[in-house]
Short mmCIF file of C-alpha atoms in Angstrom, two decimals:
data_model
loop_
_atom_site.label_atom_id
_atom_site.label_comp_id
_atom_site.label_asym_id
_atom_site.label_seq_id
_atom_site.Cartn_x
_atom_site.Cartn_y
_atom_site.Cartn_z
CA MET E 1 13.10 17.43 -11.87
CA SER E 2 9.49 17.45 -10.62
CA ALA E 3 10.70 17.82 -7.02
CA ILE E 4 12.79 20.86 -7.93
CA ALA E 5 9.94 22.42 -9.92
CA ALA E 6 7.58 21.99 -6.96
CA LEU E 7 10.08 23.49 -4.51
CA LEU E 8 10.78 26.50 -6.75
CA ALA E 9 7.05 27.11 -7.05
CA ALA E 10 6.69 26.83 -3.26
CA ARG E 11 9.34 29.55 -2.94
CA GLY E 12 7.06 31.85 -4.94
CA LEU E 13 8.68 31.59 -8.38
CA ASP E 14 6.72 31.36 -11.62
CA VAL E 15 7.57 27.86 -12.84
CA SER E 16 6.68 26.02 -16.02
CA GLY E 17 7.96 22.89 -17.73
CA SER E 18 7.29 20.08 -20.15
CA ASP E 19 7.53 16.31 -20.32
CA ALA E 20 7.33 13.86 -23.18
CA ARG E 21 4.03 12.47 -21.89
CA ASP E 22 1.44 13.11 -19.22
CA GLY E 23 1.36 11.28 -15.93
CA ALA E 24 1.07 11.51 -12.16
CA ALA E 25 4.09 13.80 -11.85
CA LEU E 26 2.60 16.44 -14.16
CA ALA E 27 -0.77 16.20 -12.42
CA GLY E 28 0.89 16.84 -9.07
CA LEU E 29 2.84 19.77 -10.45
CA ARG E 30 -0.28 21.34 -11.91
CA ALA E 31 -1.93 21.06 -8.49
CA ALA E 32 1.11 22.84 -7.04
CA GLY E 33 0.67 25.78 -9.42
CA VAL E 34 3.25 24.81 -12.05
CA THR E 35 2.37 25.36 -15.71
CA THR E 36 2.95 22.11 -17.58
CA TRP E 37 2.91 20.98 -21.19
CA VAL E 38 2.97 17.54 -22.75
CA GLY E 39 5.60 17.56 -25.48
CA HIS E 40 8.60 19.81 -25.99
CA ASP E 41 8.34 23.03 -27.99
CA ALA E 42 10.74 25.95 -28.40
CA ALA E 43 7.89 28.39 -27.74
CA HIS E 44 7.67 27.16 -24.15
CA VAL E 45 10.78 29.11 -23.15
CA ASP E 46 9.71 32.43 -24.64
CA GLY E 47 9.37 34.99 -21.87
CA VAL E 48 11.29 33.01 -19.22
CA ARG E 49 14.64 33.97 -17.68
CA THR E 50 16.10 30.65 -16.55
CA VAL E 51 15.92 27.11 -17.90
CA VAL E 52 16.70 24.14 -15.63
CA VAL E 53 17.72 20.88 -17.30
CA SER E 54 18.86 17.41 -16.33
CA THR E 55 21.73 15.48 -17.87
CA ALA E 56 19.19 13.45 -19.84
CA VAL E 57 18.18 16.55 -21.84
CA ARG E 58 20.25 16.73 -25.03
CA GLU E 59 21.39 19.92 -26.70
CA THR E 60 19.07 19.09 -29.61
CA ASN E 61 16.00 19.43 -27.37
CA PRO E 62 14.02 22.31 -28.94
CA GLU E 63 13.52 24.11 -25.63
CA LEU E 64 17.19 23.92 -24.64
CA ALA E 65 18.28 24.91 -28.16
CA ARG E 66 15.97 27.94 -28.02
CA ALA E 67 17.29 28.89 -24.56
CA ARG E 68 20.85 28.83 -25.91
CA GLU E 69 19.80 30.93 -28.89
CA LEU E 70 18.18 33.55 -26.63
CA GLY E 71 21.14 33.59 -24.23
CA LEU E 72 19.02 32.55 -21.27
CA VAL E 73 20.53 31.33 -18.03
CA VAL E 74 20.70 27.53 -18.24
CA LEU E 75 21.18 25.67 -14.95
CA HIS E 76 21.76 22.00 -14.35
CA ARG E 77 19.22 20.53 -11.93
CA SER E 78 21.98 20.15 -9.33
CA GLN E 79 22.69 23.88 -9.46
CA ALA E 80 19.02 24.66 -8.88
CA LEU E 81 18.90 22.19 -6.01
CA ALA E 82 22.06 23.68 -4.47
CA ALA E 83 20.40 27.10 -4.56
CA LEU E 84 17.34 25.69 -2.78
CA MET E 85 19.58 24.20 -0.07
CA ASP E 86 21.47 27.44 0.51
CA GLY E 87 21.05 28.75 4.05
CA ARG E 88 19.76 25.44 5.43
CA GLN E 89 21.43 22.55 7.23
CA ALA E 90 21.80 20.29 4.21
CA ILE E 91 21.72 16.51 4.53
CA ALA E 92 22.85 15.09 1.18
CA VAL E 93 22.56 11.35 0.60
CA ALA E 94 24.80 9.74 -2.02
CA GLY E 95 25.73 6.20 -3.03
CA ALA E 96 25.28 3.77 -5.89
CA HIS E 97 22.35 2.14 -4.05
CA GLY E 98 19.91 3.21 -1.36
CA LYS E 99 19.89 6.97 -1.93
CA THR E 100 16.15 7.35 -2.40
CA THR E 101 15.16 5.10 0.49
CA THR E 102 17.68 6.61 2.92
CA SER E 103 16.71 10.19 1.96
CA ALA E 104 13.04 9.38 2.44
CA MET E 105 13.72 7.69 5.78
CA ILE E 106 15.53 10.81 7.01
CA ALA E 107 12.73 13.07 5.79
CA VAL E 108 10.10 10.94 7.54
CA ALA E 109 12.07 10.74 10.81
CA LEU E 110 12.61 14.50 10.90
CA THR E 111 8.99 15.19 10.02
CA GLN E 112 7.74 12.87 12.73
CA ALA E 113 10.05 14.65 15.19
CA GLY E 114 8.42 17.98 14.33
CA LEU E 115 11.33 19.58 12.46
CA ASP E 116 9.30 20.13 9.24
CA PRO E 117 12.28 19.73 6.88
CA SER E 118 12.36 20.61 3.23
CA TYR E 119 13.30 17.72 1.00
CA ALA E 120 13.90 16.75 -2.62
CA ILE E 121 13.81 13.01 -3.21
CA GLY E 122 13.93 11.11 -6.50
CA GLY E 123 10.91 9.00 -5.68
CA THR E 124 7.45 9.26 -4.20
CA VAL E 125 7.23 8.85 -0.42
CA LEU E 126 4.41 6.36 0.03
CA PRO E 127 1.32 7.41 2.03
CA GLY E 128 0.73 6.32 5.58
CA HIS E 129 2.68 8.92 7.54
CA ALA E 130 2.88 12.65 8.03
CA ALA E 131 5.67 13.06 5.47
CA SER E 132 3.36 12.29 2.57
CA GLY E 133 2.29 15.17 0.40
CA PRO E 134 0.67 15.66 -2.99
CA LEU E 135 4.05 15.33 -4.70
CA GLY E 136 5.60 12.81 -2.32
CA GLY E 137 9.23 13.49 -3.13
CA ALA E 138 9.17 17.26 -2.58
CA HIS E 139 8.24 19.38 0.41
CA HIS E 140 8.95 22.99 1.32
CA GLY E 141 9.18 23.06 5.10
CA VAL E 142 9.61 25.86 7.59
CA GLY E 143 12.46 24.10 9.42
CA ASP E 144 16.14 24.80 8.83
CA VAL E 145 17.02 21.29 7.53
CA PHE E 146 17.01 20.34 3.85
CA VAL E 147 17.25 16.66 2.88
CA ALA E 148 18.42 15.97 -0.66
CA GLU E 149 19.10 12.87 -2.68
CA ALA E 150 22.53 13.55 -4.20
CA ASP E 151 22.86 11.98 -7.63
CA GLU E 152 26.37 10.79 -8.42
CA SER E 153 25.55 9.42 -11.90
CA ASP E 154 26.98 12.43 -13.75
CA GLY E 155 29.14 13.99 -11.03
CA SER E 156 26.57 16.70 -10.36
CA PHE E 157 26.50 15.95 -6.61
CA LEU E 158 29.69 18.00 -6.42
CA ALA E 159 27.48 21.11 -6.63
CA TYR E 160 26.38 20.60 -3.01
CA ALA E 161 28.03 21.72 0.24
CA PRO E 162 26.32 19.48 2.82
CA THR E 163 26.33 19.80 6.57
CA VAL E 164 25.85 16.04 6.76
CA ALA E 165 26.90 13.84 3.85
CA VAL E 166 25.57 10.28 3.94
CA VAL E 167 27.30 7.72 1.70
CA THR E 168 25.48 4.39 1.57
CA ASN E 169 28.12 2.71 -0.63
CA VAL E 170 30.72 3.47 -3.27
CA GLU E 171 30.23 0.48 -5.53
CA PRO E 172 31.22 1.29 -9.14
CA ASP E 173 28.35 2.28 -11.41
CA HIS E 174 27.80 4.82 -14.18
CA LEU E 175 31.07 3.81 -15.80
CA ASP E 176 29.71 5.28 -19.03
CA HIS E 177 30.41 8.65 -17.37
CA TYR E 178 33.39 7.89 -15.12
CA GLY E 179 35.24 5.27 -17.14
CA THR E 180 37.01 3.59 -14.23
CA ARG E 181 36.38 2.57 -10.64
CA GLU E 182 39.17 4.91 -9.55
CA ALA E 183 37.48 7.90 -11.19
CA PHE E 184 34.15 6.93 -9.61
CA GLU E 185 35.70 6.71 -6.14
CA ASP E 186 37.57 9.98 -6.66
CA ALA E 187 34.24 11.73 -7.26
CA PHE E 188 33.07 10.56 -3.83
CA ALA E 189 36.31 11.80 -2.29
CA GLN E 190 35.57 15.22 -3.80
CA PHE E 191 32.00 14.98 -2.45
CA ALA E 192 33.34 14.35 1.06
CA ASP E 193 35.64 17.32 0.65
CA ARG E 194 32.56 19.49 0.06
CA ILE E 195 31.29 18.91 3.62
CA VAL E 196 31.19 22.21 5.49
CA ALA E 197 33.42 22.92 8.49
CA GLY E 198 31.96 21.31 11.60
CA GLY E 199 29.82 18.95 9.54
CA ALA E 200 29.87 15.16 9.33
CA LEU E 201 30.42 12.26 6.96
CA VAL E 202 28.21 9.23 7.60
CA ALA E 203 29.37 6.13 5.72
CA CYS E 204 28.66 2.40 5.61
CA ALA E 205 31.42 0.31 7.17
CA ASP E 206 30.23 -2.82 5.33
CA ASP E 207 31.11 -1.41 1.91
CA ALA E 208 34.72 -1.59 0.75
CA GLY E 209 34.49 1.58 -1.32
CA ALA E 210 32.96 3.53 1.54
CA ARG E 211 35.71 2.30 3.86
CA ARG E 212 38.34 3.55 1.40
CA LEU E 213 36.49 6.87 1.29
CA VAL E 214 36.56 7.16 5.09
CA ASP E 215 40.24 6.24 5.29
CA GLY E 216 41.15 8.86 2.72
CA ALA E 217 38.92 11.64 4.01
CA ARG E 218 39.22 11.29 7.78
CA ALA E 219 42.31 13.48 8.27
CA SER E 220 41.17 16.36 6.05
CA LEU E 221 37.70 16.34 7.63
CA ALA E 222 39.16 16.36 11.13
CA ALA E 223 41.34 19.33 10.19
CA ARG E 224 38.24 21.45 9.68
CA GLY E 225 36.28 20.06 12.61
CA ALA E 226 34.11 17.64 10.67
CA ARG E 227 33.30 14.23 12.15
CA VAL E 228 33.24 10.77 10.56
CA LEU E 229 30.64 8.26 11.74
CA THR E 230 30.30 4.76 10.32
CA TYR E 231 27.50 2.20 10.51
CA GLY E 232 27.02 -1.42 9.54
CA THR E 233 27.17 -5.01 10.71
CA ASP E 234 30.94 -4.64 11.10
CA PRO E 235 31.58 -4.72 14.88
CA GLY E 236 34.06 -1.86 14.47
CA ALA E 237 31.41 0.54 13.15
CA ASP E 238 30.34 3.53 15.24
CA VAL E 239 26.76 2.24 15.00
CA VAL E 240 26.52 -1.54 14.85
CA VAL E 241 23.48 -3.12 13.20
CA SER E 242 22.73 -6.61 14.54
CA GLY E 243 19.93 -9.10 15.00
CA TYR E 244 18.18 -8.42 11.69
CA ARG E 245 14.94 -10.36 11.45
CA VAL E 246 11.69 -10.43 9.53
CA ALA E 247 8.80 -8.90 11.46
CA GLY E 248 5.16 -9.03 10.46
CA LEU E 249 3.88 -9.58 6.93
CA ALA E 250 6.51 -7.45 5.21
CA GLY E 251 8.40 -5.64 7.95
CA SER E 252 11.71 -6.12 9.70
CA ALA E 253 13.55 -5.30 12.90
CA CYS E 254 17.12 -4.97 14.09
CA THR E 255 19.20 -3.71 17.00
CA LEU E 256 21.34 -0.57 16.90
CA SER E 257 24.16 -0.08 19.38
CA THR E 258 26.69 2.73 19.66
CA ARG E 259 29.26 4.23 21.99
CA HIS E 260 29.87 7.35 19.91
CA PRO E 261 29.52 10.40 22.19
CA ALA E 262 27.70 12.44 19.55
CA LEU E 263 25.01 9.76 19.36
CA VAL E 264 24.78 8.58 22.97
CA ASP E 265 24.58 12.01 24.59
CA GLY E 266 21.29 13.83 24.74
CA ASP E 267 17.70 13.00 25.60
CA LEU E 268 16.90 9.30 25.38
CA GLY E 269 13.45 9.27 26.87
CA PRO E 270 12.15 6.73 29.42
CA ASP E 271 12.89 3.53 27.50
CA GLY E 272 16.47 4.04 26.35
CA ASP E 273 19.07 1.46 27.39
CA ARG E 274 22.19 3.46 28.08
CA GLY E 275 24.52 1.25 30.08
CA PRO E 276 28.01 2.15 31.30
CA ASP E 277 31.14 0.21 30.38
CA GLY E 278 34.18 0.78 32.61
CA ASP E 279 37.68 1.48 31.31
CA ARG E 280 40.63 2.54 33.46
CA GLY E 281 42.17 5.82 32.44
CA PRO E 282 45.90 6.67 32.65
CA ASP E 283 45.52 7.79 36.28
CA GLY E 284 43.71 4.64 37.34
CA ASP E 285 40.34 6.37 37.55
CA LEU E 286 37.31 4.58 36.18
CA ALA E 287 36.22 6.32 32.99
CA LEU E 288 32.65 5.50 32.05
CA GLU E 289 31.91 4.95 28.38
CA LEU E 290 28.20 4.90 27.70
CA THR E 291 26.67 2.38 25.31
CA LEU E 292 23.30 3.08 23.73
CA THR E 293 21.30 0.07 22.52
CA LEU E 294 17.85 0.30 20.99
CA GLU E 295 15.48 -1.78 18.90
CA LEU E 296 14.52 -0.48 15.48
CA THR E 297 11.29 -1.70 13.89
CA LEU E 298 10.61 -1.02 10.22
CA ALA E 299 7.57 -1.51 8.01
CA VAL E 300 9.78 -2.53 5.06
CA PRO E 301 11.71 -5.78 4.55
CA GLY E 302 15.36 -6.42 3.76
CA ALA E 303 18.69 -6.27 5.56
CA HIS E 304 19.72 -3.49 3.15
CA ASN E 305 16.83 -1.38 4.48
CA ALA E 306 18.04 -1.96 8.03
CA LEU E 307 21.41 -0.50 7.01
CA ASP E 308 19.72 2.46 5.32
CA ALA E 309 17.68 3.04 8.48
CA ALA E 310 20.86 3.07 10.58
CA ALA E 311 22.27 5.81 8.34
CA ALA E 312 19.00 7.75 8.61
CA TRP E 313 19.02 7.39 12.41
CA ILE E 314 22.54 8.84 12.61
CA ALA E 315 21.64 11.75 10.34
CA ALA E 316 18.57 12.55 12.42
CA ARG E 317 20.63 12.46 15.62
CA LEU E 318 23.22 14.83 14.11
CA VAL E 319 20.58 17.51 13.50
CA GLY E 320 19.19 17.26 17.02
CA VAL E 321 16.54 14.54 17.06
CA GLY E 322 16.53 12.37 20.20
CA ALA E 323 17.61 8.74 19.94
CA LEU E 324 14.20 7.24 20.62
CA ALA E 325 12.35 9.92 18.66
CA ALA E 326 14.49 9.13 15.61
CA ALA E 327 13.75 5.42 15.96
CA ALA E 328 10.04 6.09 16.39
CA GLY E 329 10.03 8.28 13.30
CA LEU E 330 11.69 5.56 11.24
CA ALA E 331 9.02 3.09 12.34
CA GLU E 332 6.51 5.30 10.50
CA PHE E 333 8.36 4.99 7.19
CA ARG E 334 6.24 3.06 4.69
CA GLY E 335 8.61 3.01 1.74
CA THR E 336 8.99 4.94 -1.49
CA GLY E 337 7.46 4.44 -4.88
CA ARG E 338 9.01 1.59 -6.84
CA ARG E 339 11.00 0.29 -3.83
CA PHE E 340 9.32 -3.04 -3.03
CA GLU E 341 6.01 -1.37 -3.81
CA ASP E 342 3.05 -3.72 -3.47
CA ARG E 343 0.96 -3.37 -6.63
CA GLY E 344 -1.74 -5.89 -5.73
CA SER E 345 -2.70 -9.54 -6.11
CA ALA E 346 -4.71 -11.58 -8.62
CA ASP E 347 -5.37 -15.29 -8.99
CA GLY E 348 -3.41 -15.94 -5.80
CA VAL E 349 -0.27 -14.22 -7.11
CA ARG E 350 1.17 -11.11 -5.43
CA VAL E 351 2.84 -8.47 -7.64
CA VAL E 352 5.55 -6.12 -6.33
CA ASP E 353 7.36 -3.43 -8.31
CA ASP E 354 10.96 -2.37 -7.65
CA TYR E 355 13.45 0.11 -9.14
CA ALA E 356 16.53 -2.14 -8.70
CA HIS E 357 18.79 -1.71 -11.72
CA HIS E 358 22.26 -2.70 -10.52
CA PRO E 359 23.32 -6.30 -9.72
CA THR E 360 23.84 -5.56 -6.03
CA GLU E 361 20.38 -4.01 -5.81
CA VAL E 362 18.77 -6.94 -7.62
CA ALA E 363 20.46 -9.45 -5.30
CA ALA E 364 19.39 -7.49 -2.20
CA LEU E 365 15.83 -7.29 -3.52
CA LEU E 366 15.61 -11.04 -4.11
CA ARG E 367 17.03 -11.85 -0.68
CA ALA E 368 14.43 -9.56 0.88
CA ALA E 369 11.65 -11.05 -1.25
CA ARG E 370 12.32 -14.67 -0.28
CA PRO E 371 10.87 -14.51 3.28
CA VAL E 372 8.05 -12.23 2.10
CA ALA E 373 7.00 -14.93 -0.40
CA ARG E 374 6.29 -17.18 2.62
CA GLY E 375 7.12 -20.45 0.90
CA GLY E 376 5.91 -19.42 -2.55
CA ARG E 377 8.21 -19.03 -5.51
CA VAL E 378 9.85 -15.72 -6.46
CA LEU E 379 9.50 -14.84 -10.15
CA VAL E 380 11.18 -11.85 -11.79
CA LEU E 381 10.32 -9.80 -14.86
CA PHE E 382 13.52 -7.80 -15.37
CA GLN E 383 14.18 -4.93 -17.76
CA PRO E 384 17.88 -4.01 -18.09
CA HIS E 385 18.60 -0.27 -17.91
CA LEU E 386 21.25 1.28 -20.18
CA PHE E 387 23.29 -0.57 -22.79
CA SER E 388 26.56 0.37 -21.10
CA ARG E 389 25.46 -1.02 -17.72
CA THR E 390 24.11 -4.21 -19.29
CA ARG E 391 27.37 -4.78 -21.15
CA ALA E 392 29.53 -4.08 -18.10
CA PHE E 393 27.56 -6.15 -15.58
CA ALA E 394 25.86 -8.92 -17.59
CA ALA E 395 27.54 -11.72 -15.59
CA GLU E 396 26.76 -10.00 -12.28
CA PHE E 397 23.10 -9.51 -13.27
CA ALA E 398 22.90 -13.19 -14.18
CA ALA E 399 24.30 -14.26 -10.81
CA ALA E 400 21.84 -12.00 -8.97
CA LEU E 401 18.83 -13.18 -10.97
CA ASP E 402 19.80 -16.79 -10.33
CA LEU E 403 18.53 -16.18 -6.78
CA ALA E 404 14.98 -16.19 -8.20
CA ASP E 405 12.96 -19.27 -9.15
CA ALA E 406 12.10 -18.08 -12.65
CA VAL E 407 13.22 -15.08 -14.70
CA VAL E 408 12.04 -13.35 -17.85
CA VAL E 409 14.31 -10.58 -19.20
CA THR E 410 13.11 -7.97 -21.70
CA ASP E 411 15.18 -5.92 -24.08
CA VAL E 412 17.27 -3.03 -22.77
CA TYR E 413 15.68 0.29 -21.79
CA ALA E 414 17.91 2.81 -23.55
CA ALA E 415 17.21 5.88 -21.37
CA ARG E 416 19.80 8.50 -22.33
CA GLU E 417 21.90 6.23 -24.57
CA ASP E 418 21.78 5.47 -28.27
CA PRO E 419 20.83 1.87 -29.14
CA ASP E 420 23.56 -0.77 -29.32
CA PRO E 421 22.34 -3.76 -31.39
CA ALA E 422 25.05 -5.95 -29.87
CA VAL E 423 23.65 -5.54 -26.36
CA THR E 424 20.35 -7.23 -25.49
CA GLY E 425 18.79 -8.95 -22.52
CA ALA E 426 20.15 -12.21 -23.94
CA LEU E 427 23.59 -11.19 -22.62
CA ILE E 428 22.14 -11.73 -19.16
CA THR E 429 19.92 -14.79 -19.65
CA GLY E 430 22.72 -16.64 -21.44
CA ARG E 431 24.84 -16.37 -18.30
CA VAL E 432 22.28 -17.52 -15.70
CA ALA E 433 23.81 -20.67 -14.26
CA THR E 434 20.66 -22.70 -13.57
CA PRO E 435 19.44 -24.31 -16.81
CA GLY E 436 15.93 -23.35 -17.89
CA LYS E 437 15.49 -20.70 -15.20
CA ALA E 438 15.81 -17.59 -17.37
CA GLU E 439 14.51 -16.67 -20.79
CA PHE E 440 14.89 -13.60 -23.00
CA VAL E 441 11.65 -12.15 -24.39
CA PRO E 442 12.47 -8.84 -26.13
CA ASP E 443 8.95 -7.42 -26.37
CA ARG E 444 7.73 -5.91 -23.10
CA LEU E 445 4.11 -7.05 -23.35
CA ALA E 446 5.07 -10.52 -24.48
CA ALA E 447 7.50 -10.72 -21.57
CA ALA E 448 4.74 -9.76 -19.13
CA ARG E 449 2.47 -12.46 -20.53
CA ARG E 450 5.30 -14.98 -20.32
CA ILE E 451 5.98 -14.36 -16.62
CA VAL E 452 2.25 -14.76 -15.96
CA ALA E 453 2.30 -18.10 -17.80
CA ARG E 454 4.97 -19.30 -15.37
CA ALA E 455 3.23 -18.00 -12.23
CA LEU E 456 1.24 -20.23 -9.88
CA PRO E 457 -1.04 -19.33 -6.95
CA GLY E 458 1.13 -18.50 -3.94
CA ASP E 459 3.96 -17.07 -6.05
CA LEU E 460 5.44 -13.57 -5.77
CA VAL E 461 6.09 -11.77 -9.07
CA LEU E 462 8.54 -8.87 -9.13
CA THR E 463 8.67 -6.31 -11.95
CA VAL E 464 12.20 -4.93 -11.73
CA GLY E 465 14.20 -2.16 -13.40
CA ALA E 466 14.62 1.60 -13.72
CA GLY E 467 12.77 1.95 -17.03
CA ASP E 468 9.11 1.61 -18.00
CA VAL E 469 8.88 -1.95 -16.70
CA THR E 470 6.85 -0.43 -13.86
CA GLU E 471 3.95 -0.13 -16.31
CA LEU E 472 4.00 -3.90 -16.77
CA ALA E 473 2.88 -4.53 -13.18
CA THR E 474 -0.63 -3.54 -14.27
CA VAL E 475 -0.37 -5.76 -17.35
CA VAL E 476 0.71 -8.69 -15.16
CA LEU E 477 -2.18 -8.13 -12.74
CA ASP E 478 -4.75 -7.79 -15.53
CA THR E 479 -3.47 -10.95 -17.24
CA LEU E 480 -3.54 -12.85 -13.96
CA ALA E 481 -7.10 -11.65 -13.33
CA SER E 482 -8.18 -12.84 -16.77
CA ARG E 483 -7.12 -16.37 -15.82
CA GLN E 484 -9.86 -16.39 -13.21
CA GLU E 485 -12.59 -15.57 -15.72
CA PRO E 486 -14.74 -18.52 -16.83
#
């Protein structure tokens, strides 16, 4: 919502809005010329013409109720974002995991290449490169490309008509909205059908749901001149990711190789390896098929980030960025807020905060954290997000968290759902296979103190979840620091 507000203000509109409490987002919006209030009040909508809301805003919200009473235009955030994208080459990134990181990677690569894209991303792009701005996740550029994180949680990504649609995975989530895996996958099929004529679908070949999406959409996309490009470790992908390795203190590297004409053709620069492979055509002539191979170096760890970077590289190529320029731009990516975000160290313990809130994300996070810990233990303070998700995936969360050395789980962060007394963090800890590894501590602050009690110098502590667990990183650091006091 803050990204959309900032972009509307940058377009010259008079924008105002409210949040339940103050914070960095409101401060950034005020600096961008947006009128902000702390707390919701019906009087805030008097004199306005349009009210933009997210799915999390209930009809009982006093501002939304007043807007309905006055007959004002009420738009879902996706409708406002679609209007902002209109007239631009839209790159929309969807998927159960990796949307924010992949969107930010694309925005950084395009910015580094001089395209000055507009973008709306559901997370703060960390400083350290030219893509950073006062609001991080929002930028109004002069270029003709618009990069958007396309949220599938409520089906609202079907409001977009992308030139390039990137699908990182189609692993079932948000079943509170969709009900079944089939309904979830059907929404992605509809999303692919929204790609404009002559556009492209970019999908991960390593994900079974994405492969089903490609198989089902390929013919209809081809009929209107749209291309399908896949990426992944699968050797049959259009862009193959191989040789993943840890590089530096918390970076990584991998090799990208492709024979796809849309990606090989064009300016490579002086260091590109574009070697010919010979195949005999029907007339016996030697037809040369070019193979492009390049090394990709990232400042973030994790094999999942290497896959996201491959998707970002393809998207950048499809809007005209050279192969090596796209790779160089991705090397400048420093991450996004709450995606393996280093929060500091105290008493010899490093603290990292991460937004992972699905079992697959948690498992990927812990695999990425293990080499970063450099022989130390990996400890997790995990806050489940949504009662419905906790109920549906308790066993899967337990299996993922078992990859850590010690785990403390808090009570569930309700977000948009009403409380369910039958669903607590104990559903997860009771299923962790390794005895004594995980414990349920309902109170947030008590949970933070408990993970500190288990931490030793050299350990890596992760605060994990999509709720307010991010605030506990500071509590953990302060408690660790107090251990050093005489």
